[in-house]
Amino acid sequence: MLKQGILMLSLLVLVASCSNDAPNTEETTTEEMTETSVAGNKEEVKAEMVGYQVGDVVEDFTLKNVDGNMLSMADYPDAKGYVIVFTCNHCPYSIAYEDRLIEMDEKYKALGYPIIAINPNDPEVNEDDSYEKMIARAEEKGFTFPYLMDEGQKVYPKYGATKTPHVYVVNKTEKGNQVAYIGAIDDSKDAESVTEHYLTNALDALIKGEAPNPSFTKAFGCSVKCKKENKNI
């Protein structure tokens, strides 16, 4: 009975995090503009999370890339891990991080940690996140990493992503693909104002055989867009 109650509470929290409002290209609500207290303590962050947590073994996925091909983590047999980034076309935060992600992918892909970007948004809620516009955006920016469509919004709820961008570093271990870091890329939308490089520090630690510290930070950005009737949430 208690287990069922916890599951129901988790589902309600994820529903609340999923925005179904009309598209707002500015995305300037108080919640989404807040960049303070990005790094939360472990207990606070875990309480907010609904999906995978650090240490969990994740399921693989198969999603359509902007090149028209289906892609899975299994398509990277030589990778040491993966940087899963939930992002989108229209969010000012996602746009602000595109150049940084390209730079990180160019460095860390060669070290065994390729970036895999996933758009979790429902294009019926915001047409700027359509598959066609994803293709155009990837070409315009020259993405060096795959950009996948979470069609039917079946993957992001498993991870518990609530923002774009929202990062999950997955490390290959004897147990399987284990989550090693969850949260923000760094501590500022403005690249010139960054003082804490959470994602790169996490990757550098894994490359050295160490555990990321912190392994949790609070993601900030735009809320994931979905319809009220989405039964996968």
Coordinates of C-alpha atoms in Angstrom, one line a residue, residues 11-220:
L11 CA 3.7 10.4 -11.0
L12 CA 1.9 13.5 -9.7
V13 CA 5.2 15.4 -9.2
L14 CA 6.2 14.6 -12.8
V15 CA 2.9 15.7 -14.1
A16 CA 3.2 19.0 -12.3
S17 CA 6.7 19.5 -13.8
C18 CA 5.4 19.0 -17.4
S19 CA 4.1 22.3 -18.9
N20 CA 1.1 22.2 -21.2
D21 CA 0.8 26.0 -21.4
A22 CA 0.6 27.8 -24.7
P23 CA 4.0 28.4 -26.3
N24 CA 6.0 31.3 -24.9
T25 CA 9.1 32.0 -26.8
E26 CA 10.5 34.1 -24.1
E27 CA 10.2 31.5 -21.3
T28 CA 10.8 34.1 -18.7
T29 CA 8.7 32.9 -15.7
T30 CA 10.2 33.3 -12.3
E31 CA 10.8 29.6 -12.0
E32 CA 12.6 29.3 -15.3
M33 CA 14.8 32.4 -14.8
T34 CA 16.1 31.3 -11.4
E35 CA 19.8 30.4 -11.5
T36 CA 20.6 30.7 -7.8
S37 CA 21.3 27.6 -5.6
V38 CA 22.0 25.4 -8.7
A39 CA 23.9 22.9 -6.6
G40 CA 21.5 21.4 -4.0
N41 CA 22.4 19.0 -1.3
K42 CA 21.9 15.3 -2.0
E43 CA 18.7 15.0 0.1
E44 CA 17.0 18.0 -1.5
V45 CA 17.8 17.0 -5.1
K46 CA 16.8 13.4 -4.6
A47 CA 13.5 14.5 -3.1
E48 CA 12.8 16.4 -6.3
M49 CA 13.7 13.6 -8.6
V50 CA 11.1 11.1 -10.0
G51 CA 13.0 9.0 -12.5
Y52 CA 16.5 7.5 -12.5
Q53 CA 18.8 8.5 -9.6
V54 CA 22.6 8.3 -9.4
G55 CA 23.6 4.7 -9.2
D56 CA 20.6 3.4 -11.1
V57 CA 21.1 1.2 -14.2
V58 CA 19.2 2.7 -17.2
E59 CA 17.4 1.0 -20.0
D60 CA 18.6 1.7 -23.5
F61 CA 16.3 3.6 -25.9
T62 CA 15.8 3.7 -29.7
L63 CA 14.9 7.1 -31.0
K64 CA 14.9 8.8 -34.4
N65 CA 17.9 11.0 -35.1
V66 CA 17.8 14.2 -37.3
D67 CA 19.6 12.2 -40.0
G68 CA 16.6 9.9 -40.3
N69 CA 18.2 6.9 -38.6
M70 CA 17.2 5.2 -35.4
L71 CA 19.8 5.4 -32.7
S72 CA 20.5 3.7 -29.3
M73 CA 23.3 3.8 -26.8
A74 CA 24.2 0.3 -28.0
D75 CA 25.3 2.0 -31.3
Y76 CA 28.4 3.2 -29.4
P77 CA 30.1 -0.1 -28.5
D78 CA 33.4 1.6 -27.8
A79 CA 32.0 4.3 -25.6
K80 CA 32.9 4.4 -21.9
G81 CA 29.7 6.2 -21.2
Y82 CA 27.2 8.8 -22.5
V83 CA 26.1 12.3 -21.8
I84 CA 22.3 12.4 -22.2
V85 CA 21.1 15.9 -22.6
F86 CA 17.4 16.7 -22.7
T87 CA 17.1 19.9 -24.7
C88 CA 15.0 21.5 -27.4
N89 CA 14.8 24.1 -30.2
H90 CA 13.0 27.1 -28.7
C91 CA 14.1 27.4 -25.1
P92 CA 16.4 30.3 -24.5
Y93 CA 18.4 28.2 -22.1
S94 CA 18.8 25.4 -24.5
I95 CA 19.9 27.8 -27.2
A96 CA 22.4 29.4 -24.9
Y97 CA 24.1 26.1 -24.2
E98 CA 24.4 24.8 -27.8
D99 CA 27.9 26.1 -28.4
R100 CA 29.1 24.8 -25.1
L101 CA 27.6 21.4 -25.9
I102 CA 29.3 21.3 -29.3
E103 CA 32.6 22.2 -27.7
M104 CA 32.2 19.5 -24.9
D105 CA 31.2 16.9 -27.5
E106 CA 34.3 17.5 -29.6
K107 CA 36.5 17.0 -26.5
Y108 CA 34.8 14.3 -24.6
K109 CA 33.6 12.1 -27.5
A110 CA 37.2 11.3 -28.2
L111 CA 37.7 10.4 -24.5
G112 CA 34.8 7.9 -24.6
Y113 CA 31.8 10.1 -23.5
P114 CA 29.7 11.2 -26.5
I115 CA 26.8 13.6 -26.1
I116 CA 23.4 12.3 -27.1
A117 CA 20.8 15.1 -27.2
I118 CA 17.1 14.3 -26.9
N119 CA 14.1 16.7 -27.5
P120 CA 11.5 15.7 -24.9
N121 CA 8.9 18.3 -25.9
D122 CA 5.6 17.5 -27.6
P123 CA 5.6 19.5 -30.9
E124 CA 1.8 19.8 -30.7
V125 CA 2.3 22.0 -27.7
N126 CA 5.1 24.0 -29.3
E127 CA 5.5 23.7 -33.1
D128 CA 9.0 25.0 -32.8
D129 CA 10.0 21.6 -31.4
S130 CA 8.8 19.7 -34.5
Y131 CA 11.1 17.0 -36.0
E132 CA 11.5 19.1 -39.2
K133 CA 12.6 22.1 -37.1
M134 CA 15.0 19.9 -35.2
I135 CA 16.6 19.0 -38.5
A136 CA 16.9 22.6 -39.5
R137 CA 18.4 23.6 -36.1
A138 CA 21.0 20.8 -36.1
E139 CA 22.1 21.9 -39.6
E140 CA 22.1 25.6 -38.7
K141 CA 24.3 25.1 -35.6
G142 CA 26.4 22.3 -37.0
F143 CA 25.6 19.8 -34.2
T144 CA 28.4 17.3 -33.8
F145 CA 26.2 15.0 -31.8
P146 CA 22.9 13.2 -32.5
Y147 CA 19.7 15.0 -31.8
L148 CA 16.9 12.6 -31.2
M149 CA 13.1 13.0 -31.0
D150 CA 11.4 11.5 -28.0
E151 CA 8.3 10.7 -30.0
G152 CA 5.4 9.9 -27.8
Q153 CA 7.4 11.2 -24.8
K154 CA 8.3 7.7 -23.6
V155 CA 11.9 8.2 -22.6
Y156 CA 12.2 11.5 -20.6
P157 CA 9.7 10.3 -17.9
K158 CA 12.0 7.3 -17.1
Y159 CA 14.8 9.7 -16.5
G160 CA 12.7 12.2 -14.6
A161 CA 13.9 15.2 -16.7
T162 CA 11.9 18.3 -15.9
K163 CA 13.9 21.0 -17.6
T164 CA 15.6 21.8 -20.9
P165 CA 18.5 21.4 -20.6
H166 CA 18.7 18.6 -18.1
V167 CA 21.8 16.3 -18.1
Y168 CA 22.3 12.7 -17.2
V169 CA 25.8 11.3 -17.4
V170 CA 25.7 7.5 -17.8
N171 CA 28.8 5.4 -17.1
K172 CA 29.4 1.9 -18.4
T173 CA 30.0 -0.5 -15.5
E174 CA 29.9 -4.2 -14.8
K175 CA 26.3 -3.7 -13.7
G176 CA 25.3 -2.0 -16.9
N177 CA 24.8 1.7 -17.9
Q178 CA 24.8 3.4 -14.6
V179 CA 23.8 7.0 -13.9
A180 CA 26.8 8.9 -12.5
Y181 CA 25.7 12.5 -12.6
I182 CA 22.3 14.3 -12.9
G183 CA 21.6 18.0 -13.2
A184 CA 22.9 21.2 -14.7
I185 CA 25.6 21.7 -17.3
D186 CA 27.2 24.5 -15.3
D187 CA 25.9 27.4 -13.1
S188 CA 25.0 30.1 -15.5
K189 CA 23.0 30.6 -18.8
D190 CA 25.6 33.2 -19.6
A191 CA 28.8 31.5 -20.7
E192 CA 30.9 34.4 -19.5
S193 CA 29.5 34.2 -16.0
V194 CA 30.1 30.5 -15.4
T195 CA 32.0 29.7 -12.2
E196 CA 31.1 26.0 -11.7
H197 CA 31.6 23.5 -14.5
Y198 CA 29.5 20.7 -13.2
L199 CA 29.3 18.5 -16.3
T200 CA 32.9 18.7 -17.4
N201 CA 34.1 18.2 -13.8
A202 CA 31.9 15.1 -13.6
L203 CA 33.3 13.7 -16.9
D204 CA 36.9 14.5 -15.8
A205 CA 36.3 12.6 -12.6
L206 CA 35.0 9.6 -14.4
I207 CA 37.9 9.6 -16.8
K208 CA 40.2 9.5 -13.7
G209 CA 38.2 6.6 -12.3
E210 CA 36.7 8.8 -9.6
A211 CA 33.1 9.5 -8.6
P212 CA 31.7 12.9 -9.6
N213 CA 31.4 15.4 -6.8
P214 CA 28.8 16.7 -6.8
S215 CA 26.9 13.9 -8.4
F216 CA 23.6 15.9 -8.1
T217 CA 22.9 19.5 -9.1
K218 CA 19.6 21.3 -9.7
A219 CA 18.8 21.7 -13.4
F220 CA 17.5 25.0 -14.5

